[in-house]
CSV table of N, CA and C in Angstrom, one decimal:
chain,number,residue,atom,x,y,z
Y,229,UNK,N,100.3,123.0,75.7
Y,229,UNK,CA,99.0,122.6,75.2
Y,229,UNK,C,99.1,121.2,74.7
Y,230,UNK,N,98.2,120.2,75.3
Y,230,UNK,CA,98.4,118.8,74.9
Y,230,UNK,C,98.5,118.6,73.5
Y,231,UNK,N,99.3,117.7,73.0
Y,231,UNK,CA,99.5,117.2,71.7
Y,231,UNK,C,98.1,116.4,71.3
Y,232,UNK,N,97.6,116.4,70.2
Y,232,UNK,CA,96.6,115.6,69.7
Y,232,UNK,C,96.8,114.2,69.7
Y,233,UNK,N,96.0,113.2,69.9
Y,233,UNK,CA,96.1,111.9,69.9
Y,233,UNK,C,96.0,111.6,68.5
Y,234,UNK,N,96.9,110.5,68.0
Y,234,UNK,CA,97.1,109.9,66.7
Y,234,UNK,C,96.5,108.4,66.7
Y,235,UNK,N,96.2,108.2,67.8
Y,235,UNK,CA,95.6,106.6,67.7
Y,235,UNK,C,94.7,106.4,69.0
Y,236,UNK,N,94.3,105.3,69.1
Y,236,UNK,CA,93.4,105.0,70.2
Y,236,UNK,C,94.0,105.2,71.7
Y,237,UNK,N,95.4,105.1,71.8
Y,237,UNK,CA,96.0,105.0,73.0
Y,237,UNK,C,97.3,105.9,73.0
Y,238,UNK,N,97.0,106.8,72.2
Y,238,UNK,CA,98.4,107.7,72.1
Y,238,UNK,C,98.6,108.5,73.2
Y,239,UNK,N,100.0,108.6,73.4
Y,239,UNK,CA,100.3,109.4,74.9
Y,239,UNK,C,100.0,111.0,74.7
Y,240,UNK,N,99.7,111.5,75.6
Y,240,UNK,CA,99.5,113.1,75.6
Y,240,UNK,C,100.5,113.8,76.4
Y,241,UNK,N,101.0,114.8,75.9
Y,241,UNK,CA,102.0,115.4,76.7
Y,241,UNK,C,101.1,116.4,77.4
Y,242,UNK,N,101.4,116.4,78.6
Y,242,UNK,CA,100.7,117.3,79.6
Y,242,UNK,C,101.6,118.4,80.2
Y,243,UNK,N,100.7,119.4,80.4
Y,243,UNK,CA,101.5,120.7,81.0
Y,243,UNK,C,102.0,120.3,82.4
Y,244,UNK,N,102.9,121.0,82.9
Y,244,UNK,CA,103.4,120.8,84.1
Y,244,UNK,C,104.9,120.6,84.2
Y,245,UNK,N,105.4,120.6,85.3
Y,245,UNK,CA,107.0,120.3,85.5
Y,245,UNK,C,107.4,119.4,86.9
Y,246,UNK,N,108.1,118.4,86.5
Y,246,UNK,CA,108.8,117.7,87.7
Y,246,UNK,C,110.1,118.3,87.9
Y,247,UNK,N,110.3,118.5,89.1
Y,247,UNK,CA,111.7,118.8,89.6
Y,247,UNK,C,111.9,118.3,91.1
Y,248,UNK,N,113.1,118.3,91.5
Y,248,UNK,CA,113.4,118.0,92.6
Y,248,UNK,C,113.1,119.0,93.8
Y,249,UNK,N,112.6,118.2,94.9
Y,249,UNK,CA,111.9,118.9,96.0
Y,249,UNK,C,113.3,120.0,96.6
Y,250,UNK,N,112.7,120.9,97.2
Y,250,UNK,CA,113.7,122.0,98.1
Y,250,UNK,C,113.3,122.0,99.4
Y,251,UNK,N,114.0,122.5,100.5
Y,251,UNK,CA,113.4,122.8,101.8
Y,251,UNK,C,112.2,123.9,101.9
Y,252,UNK,N,112.1,124.6,100.7
Y,252,UNK,CA,111.1,125.5,100.7
Y,252,UNK,C,109.8,124.9,100.4
Y,253,UNK,N,109.9,123.7,99.7
Y,253,UNK,CA,108.6,123.1,99.4
Y,253,UNK,C,107.9,122.2,100.5
Y,254,UNK,N,108.7,122.1,101.7
Y,254,UNK,CA,108.3,121.3,103.0
Y,254,UNK,C,106.8,121.5,103.4
Y,255,UNK,N,106.4,122.6,103.5
Y,255,UNK,CA,105.2,122.8,103.9
Y,255,UNK,C,104.0,122.4,103.2
Y,256,UNK,N,104.1,122.6,101.9
Y,256,UNK,CA,103.3,122.2,100.7
Y,256,UNK,C,103.1,120.8,100.6
Y,257,UNK,N,104.5,120.1,100.8
Y,257,UNK,CA,104.6,118.7,100.5
Y,257,UNK,C,103.8,117.8,101.7
Y,258,UNK,N,104.1,118.5,102.9
Y,258,UNK,CA,103.5,117.9,104.1
Y,258,UNK,C,102.0,118.0,104.1
Y,259,UNK,N,101.5,119.2,103.5
Y,259,UNK,CA,100.0,119.4,103.6
Y,259,UNK,C,99.4,118.5,102.5
Y,260,UNK,N,100.1,118.3,101.3
Y,260,UNK,CA,99.4,117.5,100.3
Y,260,UNK,C,99.6,116.1,100.9
Y,261,UNK,N,100.6,115.6,101.5
Y,261,UNK,CA,100.7,114.3,102.0
Y,261,UNK,C,99.4,114.0,102.8
Y,262,UNK,N,99.2,114.6,103.8
Y,262,UNK,CA,98.1,114.6,104.7
Y,262,UNK,C,97.0,114.7,103.9
Y,263,UNK,N,96.6,115.5,103.1
Y,263,UNK,CA,95.3,115.5,102.0
Y,263,UNK,C,95.2,114.2,101.4
Y,264,UNK,N,96.1,113.8,100.9
Y,264,UNK,CA,96.0,112.6,100.1
Y,264,UNK,C,95.9,111.4,100.9
Y,265,UNK,N,96.4,111.2,102.1
Y,265,UNK,CA,96.4,110.1,102.9
Y,265,UNK,C,95.2,110.0,103.3
Y,266,UNK,N,94.5,111.0,103.7
Y,266,UNK,CA,93.1,111.2,104.4
Y,266,UNK,C,92.0,110.4,103.5
Y,267,UNK,N,92.3,110.6,102.1
Y,267,UNK,CA,91.4,110.0,101.1
Y,267,UNK,C,91.3,108.3,101.2
Y,268,UNK,N,92.5,107.7,101.6
Y,268,UNK,CA,92.3,106.3,101.6
Y,268,UNK,C,92.3,105.7,102.9
Y,269,UNK,N,92.9,106.3,104.0
Y,269,UNK,CA,92.9,106.0,105.2
Y,269,UNK,C,91.5,106.1,106.0
Y,270,UNK,N,90.8,107.2,105.7
Y,270,UNK,CA,89.4,107.6,106.3
Y,270,UNK,C,88.6,106.4,106.2
Y,271,UNK,N,88.1,106.1,107.1
Y,271,UNK,CA,87.4,104.7,107.5
Y,271,UNK,C,87.8,103.6,107.7
Y,272,UNK,N,89.2,103.6,107.6
Y,272,UNK,CA,90.0,102.2,107.8
Y,272,UNK,C,91.0,102.1,109.1
Y,273,UNK,N,91.5,103.6,109.4
Y,273,UNK,CA,92.2,103.8,110.5
Y,273,UNK,C,91.7,105.1,111.3
Y,274,UNK,N,92.2,105.1,112.6
Y,274,UNK,CA,91.5,106.3,113.3
Y,274,UNK,C,92.1,107.6,112.8
Y,275,UNK,N,91.1,108.6,112.6
Y,275,UNK,CA,91.6,109.9,112.0
Y,275,UNK,C,93.0,110.4,112.6
Y,276,UNK,N,93.2,110.3,113.9
Y,276,UNK,CA,94.3,110.9,114.4
Y,276,UNK,C,95.6,110.2,113.9
Y,277,UNK,N,95.5,109.1,113.2
Y,277,UNK,CA,96.8,108.3,112.5
Y,277,UNK,C,97.2,109.3,111.3
Y,278,UNK,N,96.3,110.2,110.8
Y,278,UNK,CA,96.7,110.7,109.5
Y,278,UNK,C,96.2,112.1,109.5
Y,279,UNK,N,95.5,112.6,110.5
Y,279,UNK,CA,95.4,114.2,110.4
Y,279,UNK,C,95.6,114.8,111.7
Y,280,UNK,N,95.7,115.9,111.7
Y,280,UNK,CA,95.9,117.0,113.0
Y,280,UNK,C,97.3,117.6,113.2
Y,281,UNK,N,97.5,118.6,113.7
Y,281,UNK,CA,98.7,119.3,113.7
Y,281,UNK,C,100.0,118.4,114.2
Y,282,UNK,N,99.8,117.3,115.0
Y,282,UNK,CA,100.8,116.6,115.4
Y,282,UNK,C,101.3,115.9,114.2
Y,283,UNK,N,100.4,115.0,113.5
Y,283,UNK,CA,100.6,114.2,112.5
Y,283,UNK,C,101.2,115.1,111.2
Y,284,UNK,N,100.7,116.3,110.9
Y,284,UNK,CA,101.4,117.2,110.1
Y,284,UNK,C,102.7,117.4,110.3
Y,285,UNK,N,103.0,117.7,111.4
Y,285,UNK,CA,104.4,118.0,112.0
Y,285,UNK,C,105.3,116.7,111.8
Y,286,UNK,N,104.8,115.6,112.0
Y,286,UNK,CA,105.7,114.5,112.1
Y,286,UNK,C,105.9,114.2,110.4
Y,287,UNK,N,104.8,114.4,109.7
Y,287,UNK,CA,105.1,114.3,108.2
Y,287,UNK,C,105.9,115.2,107.7
Y,288,UNK,N,105.8,116.4,107.9
Y,288,UNK,CA,107.0,117.4,107.6
Y,288,UNK,C,108.5,116.9,108.1
Y,289,UNK,N,108.6,116.6,109.2
Y,289,UNK,CA,110.0,116.0,109.8
Y,289,UNK,C,110.4,114.9,108.8
Y,290,UNK,N,109.5,114.1,108.5
Y,290,UNK,CA,110.0,112.9,107.7
Y,290,UNK,C,110.2,113.4,106.3
Y,291,UNK,N,109.4,114.2,105.7
Y,291,UNK,CA,109.9,114.7,104.2
Y,291,UNK,C,111.2,115.6,104.5
Y,292,UNK,N,111.4,116.4,105.4
Y,292,UNK,CA,112.5,117.1,105.5
Y,292,UNK,C,113.9,116.2,105.5
Y,293,UNK,N,113.8,114.9,106.2
Y,293,UNK,CA,114.7,114.0,106.3
Y,293,UNK,C,115.0,113.5,104.8
Y,294,UNK,N,114.0,113.1,104.1
Y,294,UNK,CA,114.1,112.7,102.8
Y,294,UNK,C,114.7,113.7,102.0
Y,295,UNK,N,114.2,115.0,102.0
Y,295,UNK,CA,114.8,116.1,101.1
Y,295,UNK,C,116.4,116.2,101.3
Y,296,UNK,N,116.7,116.2,102.8
Y,296,UNK,CA,118.0,116.5,103.1
Y,296,UNK,C,119.0,115.1,102.7
Y,297,UNK,N,118.4,114.1,102.3
Y,297,UNK,CA,119.2,112.9,101.9
Y,297,UNK,C,119.6,113.3,100.4
Y,298,UNK,N,119.0,114.1,99.5
Y,298,UNK,CA,119.5,114.3,98.4
Y,298,UNK,C,118.3,114.5,97.2
Y,299,UNK,N,118.4,113.7,96.0
Y,299,UNK,CA,117.4,113.9,95.0
Y,299,UNK,C,116.4,113.0,94.8
Y,300,UNK,N,116.1,112.3,95.8
Y,300,UNK,CA,115.2,111.2,95.9
Y,300,UNK,C,113.7,111.8,96.1
Y,301,UNK,N,113.5,113.0,96.1
Y,301,UNK,CA,112.1,113.6,96.4
Y,301,UNK,C,111.8,114.5,95.0
Y,302,UNK,N,110.8,114.0,94.4
Y,302,UNK,CA,110.5,114.7,93.2
Y,302,UNK,C,108.9,115.4,93.5
Y,303,UNK,N,109.0,116.7,92.8
Y,303,UNK,CA,107.8,117.5,93.0
Y,303,UNK,C,107.0,117.7,91.6
Y,304,UNK,N,105.8,117.7,91.5
Y,304,UNK,CA,105.0,118.1,90.2
Y,304,UNK,C,104.4,119.2,90.5
Y,305,UNK,N,104.4,120.2,89.8
Y,305,UNK,CA,103.9,121.5,89.6
Y,305,UNK,C,102.9,121.6,88.4
Y,306,UNK,N,101.9,122.3,88.7
Y,306,UNK,CA,101.0,122.8,87.6
Y,306,UNK,C,100.6,124.3,87.9
Y,307,UNK,N,100.8,125.2,87.1
Y,307,UNK,CA,100.7,126.7,87.2
Y,307,UNK,C,101.2,127.0,88.4
Y,308,UNK,N,102.6,126.7,88.6
Y,308,UNK,CA,103.2,127.2,89.9
Y,308,UNK,C,102.8,126.7,91.3
Y,309,UNK,N,101.9,125.6,91.0
Y,309,UNK,CA,101.4,124.9,92.5
Y,309,UNK,C,101.9,123.6,92.5
Y,310,UNK,N,102.2,123.3,93.6
Y,310,UNK,CA,102.7,121.7,94.0
Y,310,UNK,C,101.3,121.0,94.0
Y,311,UNK,N,101.4,120.1,93.1
Y,311,UNK,CA,100.4,119.2,92.9
Y,311,UNK,C,100.6,117.6,93.2
Y,312,UNK,N,101.7,117.5,93.4
Y,312,UNK,CA,102.3,116.0,93.7
Y,312,UNK,C,103.7,115.8,94.1
Y,313,UNK,N,103.8,114.7,94.7
Y,313,UNK,CA,105.2,114.4,95.1
Y,313,UNK,C,105.4,112.9,95.2
Y,314,UNK,N,106.8,112.4,95.1
Y,314,UNK,CA,107.0,111.1,95.0
Y,314,UNK,C,108.5,111.2,95.5
Y,315,UNK,N,108.8,110.0,96.3
Y,315,UNK,CA,110.0,109.9,96.9
Y,315,UNK,C,110.4,108.2,97.0
Y,316,UNK,N,111.8,108.1,96.6
Y,316,UNK,CA,112.2,106.7,96.7
Y,316,UNK,C,113.8,106.6,97.3
Y,317,UNK,N,114.1,105.6,97.6
Y,317,UNK,CA,115.1,105.3,98.3
Y,317,UNK,C,115.6,103.9,98.3
Y,318,UNK,N,116.7,103.5,98.5
Y,318,UNK,CA,117.0,102.1,98.7
Y,318,UNK,C,116.7,101.5,100.1
Y,319,UNK,N,115.8,100.5,100.1
Y,319,UNK,CA,115.6,99.9,101.6
Y,319,UNK,C,116.0,98.3,101.5
Y,320,UNK,N,116.9,98.0,102.2
Y,320,UNK,CA,117.5,96.7,102.2
Y,320,UNK,C,118.0,96.3,100.8
Y,321,UNK,N,118.7,97.3,100.2
Y,321,UNK,CA,119.4,96.9,99.0
Y,321,UNK,C,118.4,97.1,97.6
Y,322,UNK,N,117.1,97.2,97.9
Y,322,UNK,CA,116.3,97.4,96.7
Y,322,UNK,C,115.7,98.7,96.8
Y,323,UNK,N,115.5,99.3,95.4
Y,323,UNK,CA,114.9,100.8,95.3
Y,323,UNK,C,113.6,100.7,95.4
Y,324,UNK,N,113.0,101.5,96.4
Y,324,UNK,CA,111.6,101.4,97.1
Y,324,UNK,C,111.1,102.9,96.8
Y,325,UNK,N,110.0,102.8,96.1
Y,325,UNK,CA,109.0,103.9,96.0
Y,325,UNK,C,108.5,104.0,97.2
Y,326,UNK,N,108.8,104.9,98.2
Y,326,UNK,CA,108.3,105.1,99.6
Y,326,UNK,C,107.1,106.1,99.5
Y,327,UNK,N,107.0,106.9,98.5
Y,327,UNK,CA,105.6,107.8,98.6
Y,327,UNK,C,105.4,108.1,97.0
Y,328,UNK,N,104.1,108.3,96.8
Y,328,UNK,CA,103.8,109.1,95.5
Y,328,UNK,C,102.3,109.5,95.8
Y,329,UNK,N,102.1,110.7,96.0
Y,329,UNK,CA,100.7,111.4,96.2
Y,329,UNK,C,100.6,112.5,95.2
Y,330,UNK,N,99.3,112.5,95.0
Y,330,UNK,CA,98.8,113.7,94.1
Y,330,UNK,C,97.7,114.2,94.9
Y,331,UNK,N,97.8,115.6,94.8
Y,331,UNK,CA,96.4,116.4,95.4
Y,331,UNK,C,95.2,115.9,95.0
Y,332,UNK,N,94.3,115.6,95.5
Y,332,UNK,CA,93.0,115.0,95.0
Y,332,UNK,C,92.3,115.8,94.0
Y,333,UNK,N,92.4,117.3,94.1
Y,333,UNK,CA,92.0,118.1,93.1
Y,333,UNK,C,92.7,117.9,91.6
Y,334,UNK,N,93.6,117.2,91.7
Y,334,UNK,CA,94.4,117.1,90.5
Y,334,UNK,C,94.5,115.4,90.0
Y,335,UNK,N,93.5,114.8,90.7
Y,335,UNK,CA,93.5,113.5,90.0
Y,335,UNK,C,93.0,113.4,88.7
Y,336,UNK,N,93.6,112.2,88.0
Y,336,UNK,CA,93.2,112.0,86.6
Y,336,UNK,C,93.5,113.1,85.5
Y,337,UNK,N,94.5,113.8,85.9
Y,337,UNK,CA,95.1,114.7,84.8
Y,337,UNK,C,96.5,114.3,84.5
Y,338,UNK,N,97.0,113.2,84.8
Y,338,UNK,CA,98.5,112.7,84.5
Y,338,UNK,C,99.6,113.0,85.4
Y,339,UNK,N,98.9,113.6,86.5
Y,339,UNK,CA,100.3,114.2,87.4
Y,339,UNK,C,100.9,112.8,88.0
Y,340,UNK,N,100.1,111.8,88.4
Y,340,UNK,CA,100.9,110.5,89.1
Y,340,UNK,C,101.5,109.9,87.8
Y,341,UNK,N,101.0,110.0,86.7
Y,341,UNK,CA,101.7,109.1,85.4
Y,341,UNK,C,103.1,109.9,85.2
Y,342,UNK,N,103.1,111.4,85.3
Y,342,UNK,CA,104.5,112.1,85.1
Y,342,UNK,C,105.4,111.7,86.2
Y,343,UNK,N,104.9,111.8,87.5
Y,343,UNK,CA,105.8,111.6,88.7
Y,343,UNK,C,106.4,110.1,88.6
Y,344,UNK,N,105.6,109.0,88.2
Y,344,UNK,CA,106.0,107.7,88.1
Y,344,UNK,C,107.0,107.5,87.0
Y,345,UNK,N,106.7,108.2,85.8
Y,345,UNK,CA,107.6,108.1,84.8
Y,345,UNK,C,109.1,108.8,85.1
Y,346,UNK,N,109.0,109.7,85.7
Y,346,UNK,CA,110.2,110.6,86.2
Y,346,UNK,C,111.1,109.8,87.1
Y,347,UNK,N,110.3,109.0,88.3
Y,347,UNK,CA,110.8,107.9,88.9
Y,347,UNK,C,111.6,106.9,88.2
Y,348,UNK,N,110.9,106.2,87.3
Y,348,UNK,CA,111.4,105.1,86.3
Y,348,UNK,C,112.6,105.5,85.6
Y,349,UNK,N,112.5,106.7,84.9
Y,349,UNK,CA,113.5,107.3,84.2
Y,349,UNK,C,115.0,107.5,85.1
Y,350,UNK,N,114.9,107.8,86.5
Y,350,UNK,CA,115.8,108.0,87.3
Y,350,UNK,C,116.5,106.7,87.8
Y,351,UNK,N,115.5,105.8,87.9
Y,351,UNK,CA,116.0,104.3,88.2
Y,351,UNK,C,116.7,103.6,87.1
Y,352,UNK,N,116.2,104.0,85.8
Y,352,UNK,CA,117.1,103.3,84.8
Y,352,UNK,C,118.3,103.9,84.6
Y,353,UNK,N,118.4,105.3,84.8
Y,353,UNK,CA,119.7,105.9,84.9
Y,353,UNK,C,120.8,105.4,85.7
Y,354,UNK,N,120.2,105.1,86.8
Y,354,UNK,CA,121.1,104.7,87.9
Y,354,UNK,C,121.2,103.2,87.8
Y,355,UNK,N,120.7,102.5,86.8
Y,355,UNK,CA,120.9,101.0,86.3
Y,355,UNK,C,120.1,100.1,87.2
Y,356,UNK,N,119.0,100.7,87.9
Y,356,UNK,CA,118.0,99.7,88.6
Y,356,UNK,C,117.3,98.6,87.7
Y,357,UNK,N,117.2,97.4,88.1
Y,357,UNK,CA,116.4,96.5,87.4
Y,357,UNK,C,115.1,96.3,88.1
Y,358,UNK,N,115.0,96.4,89.1
Y,358,UNK,CA,113.6,96.0,90.0
Y,358,UNK,C,113.5,97.1,91.1
Y,359,UNK,N,112.1,97.5,91.1
Y,359,UNK,CA,111.7,98.4,92.2
Y,359,UNK,C,110.5,97.8,93.0
Y,360,UNK,N,110.3,98.3,94.1
Y,360,UNK,CA,109.6,97.7,95.1
Y,360,UNK,C,108.5,98.9,95.6
Y,361,UNK,N,107.4,98.5,96.1
Y,361,UNK,CA,106.7,99.6,96.8
Y,361,UNK,C,105.5,98.8,97.6
Y,362,UNK,N,104.9,99.4,98.7
Y,362,UNK,CA,103.8,98.9,99.5
Y,362,UNK,C,102.7,99.9,99.3
Y,363,UNK,N,101.5,99.3,99.2
Y,363,UNK,CA,100.4,100.2,98.9
Y,363,UNK,C,99.4,99.8,99.8
Y,364,UNK,N,98.5,100.6,100.7
Y,364,UNK,CA,97.6,100.2,101.6
Y,364,UNK,C,96.6,99.4,100.9
Y,365,UNK,N,96.2,98.3,101.8
Y,365,UNK,CA,95.3,97.3,101.1
Y,365,UNK,C,94.1,97.9,100.5
Y,366,UNK,N,93.5,98.7,101.0
Y,366,UNK,CA,92.2,99.5,100.9
Y,366,UNK,C,92.2,100.5,99.9
Y,367,UNK,N,93.5,100.9,99.4
Y,367,UNK,CA,93.6,102.0,98.6
Y,367,UNK,C,93.5,101.6,97.1
Y,368,UNK,N,92.3,101.0,96.7
Y,368,UNK,CA,92.2,100.5,95.5
Y,368,UNK,C,92.4,101.4,94.1
Y,369,UNK,N,92.3,102.8,94.4
Y,369,UNK,CA,92.8,103.7,93.3
Y,369,UNK,C,94.3,103.6,93.0
Y,370,UNK,N,95.0,103.5,94.2
Y,370,UNK,CA,96.4,103.3,94.0
Y,370,UNK,C,96.9,102.0,93.4
Y,371,UNK,N,96.3,101.1,94.0
Y,371,UNK,CA,96.6,99.6,93.5
Y,371,UNK,C,96.1,99.5,91.8
Y,372,UNK,N,95.1,100.1,91.5
Y,372,UNK,CA,94.8,100.2,90.0
Y,372,UNK,C,95.9,101.1,89.2
Y,373,UNK,N,96.2,101.9,89.8
Y,373,UNK,CA,97.2,102.9,89.0
Y,373,UNK,C,98.5,102.1,88.8
Y,374,UNK,N,98.9,101.6,90.0
Y,374,UNK,CA,100.3,100.8,90.0
Y,374,UNK,C,100.2,99.6,89.0
Y,375,UNK,N,99.3,99.0,89.1
Y,375,UNK,CA,99.0,97.9,88.0
Y,375,UNK,C,98.9,98.2,86.7
Y,376,UNK,N,98.3,99.5,86.4
Y,376,UNK,CA,98.4,100.1,84.9
Y,376,UNK,C,99.8,100.3,84.6
Y,377,UNK,N,100.6,100.6,85.4
Y,377,UNK,CA,102.0,100.9,85.0
Y,377,UNK,C,103.0,99.9,85.2
Y,378,UNK,N,102.5,98.4,85.4
Y,378,UNK,CA,103.4,97.3,85.1
Y,378,UNK,C,103.6,96.6,86.6
Y,379,UNK,N,103.2,97.2,87.7
Y,379,UNK,CA,103.6,96.9,89.0
Y,379,UNK,C,102.9,95.4,89.2
Y,380,UNK,N,103.3,94.5,89.7
Y,380,UNK,CA,103.0,93.1,90.2
Y,380,UNK,C,103.0,92.8,91.4
Y,381,UNK,N,102.2,91.9,92.1
Y,381,UNK,CA,102.3,91.5,93.4
Y,381,UNK,C,103.9,90.9,93.5
Y,382,UNK,N,104.4,91.1,94.7
Y,382,UNK,CA,105.9,90.5,94.9
Y,382,UNK,C,105.6,89.0,95.0
Y,383,UNK,N,106.4,87.9,94.3
Y,383,UNK,CA,106.0,86.7,94.3
Y,383,UNK,C,106.6,86.0,95.6
Y,384,UNK,N,107.3,86.7,96.3
Y,384,UNK,CA,107.7,86.2,97.5
Y,384,UNK,C,107.3,86.5,98.8
Y,385,UNK,N,107.1,87.9,98.9
Y,385,UNK,CA,106.3,88.4,100.0
Y,385,UNK,C,105.3,89.4,99.6
Y,386,UNK,N,104.0,88.8,99.3
Y,386,UNK,CA,103.0,89.8,98.6
Y,386,UNK,C,102.4,90.9,99.7
Y,387,UNK,N,102.6,90.5,101.0
Y,387,UNK,CA,101.9,91.4,101.9
Y,387,UNK,C,103.0,91.8,103.0
Y,388,UNK,N,102.7,93.1,103.5
Y,388,UNK,CA,103.5,93.4,104.8
Y,388,UNK,C,102.5,94.2,105.5
Y,389,UNK,N,102.0,93.5,106.6
Y,389,UNK,CA,101.0,94.0,107.4
Y,389,UNK,C,99.7,94.3,106.6
Y,390,UNK,N,99.2,95.4,106.7
Y,390,UNK,CA,97.9,95.9,106.0
Y,390,UNK,C,98.3,96.4,104.5
Y,391,UNK,N,99.5,96.1,104.0
Y,391,UNK,CA,99.8,96.8,102.7
Y,391,UNK,C,100.2,95.7,101.8
Y,392,UNK,N,99.9,95.8,100.4
Y,392,UNK,CA,100.3,94.9,99.4
Y,392,UNK,C,101.7,95.3,99.1
Y,393,UNK,N,102.7,94.4,99.0
Y,393,UNK,CA,103.8,94.6,98.3
Y,393,UNK,C,103.8,94.4,96.6
Y,394,UNK,N,104.4,95.4,95.9
Y,394,UNK,CA,104.4,95.1,94.6
Y,394,UNK,C,105.9,95.4,94.0
Y,395,UNK,N,106.0,94.8,92.9
Y,395,UNK,CA,107.5,94.9,92.3
Y,395,UNK,C,107.2,95.4,90.9
Y,396,UNK,N,108.2,96.2,90.5
Y,396,UNK,CA,108.3,96.4,89.0
Y,396,UNK,C,109.5,96.1,88.3
Y,397,UNK,N,109.5,95.2,87.3
Y,397,UNK,CA,110.7,94.9,86.5
Y,397,UNK,C,111.0,96.1,85.5
Y,398,UNK,N,112.2,96.7,85.6
Y,398,UNK,CA,112.6,97.6,84.6
Y,398,UNK,C,113.1,97.2,83.4
Y,399,UNK,N,112.6,97.4,82.2
Y,399,UNK,CA,113.3,97.0,81.2
Y,399,UNK,C,114.0,98.0,80.4
Y,400,UNK,N,114.7,97.9,79.4
Y,400,UNK,CA,115.3,98.9,78.5
Y,400,UNK,C,114.3,99.7,78.0
Y,401,UNK,N,114.7,101.1,78.0
Y,401,UNK,CA,113.5,102.0,77.4
Y,401,UNK,C,113.1,101.7,75.8
């Protein structure tokens, strides 16, 4: 049960669990990934770029490779259902948040915030001081989410194609 607020912006403890992904999660992860991507790509890219059986299979294969690499894929569960997923890995020597998706039916329930906090905790535990991500330029919801969590435009390379590049400076907890 959520903890009652004690101030105007007091944090709420949300139900659910964050855990490492397993191979048994791959079908659910790929389906969630496809559903979430459709919400921000539709109208900006051809549907074939993010929907259909071939794209679902490609997505599943990519997630399988990420899960095989180790503990860099996190799943959010609510009531036994996979409702969010995040992945990160080093890219060119910088920790990069490569994916963070929440099932649209679970938006605005704290799932993304819990996944983000779990990523940040893992990065801090590993001694990471800066993280990077790319967000589709038309995905205003995600851009606002990352801005609320302290991500800022990369001062050196703020764009990569049709994506905005953001950086997060990690401070001590």
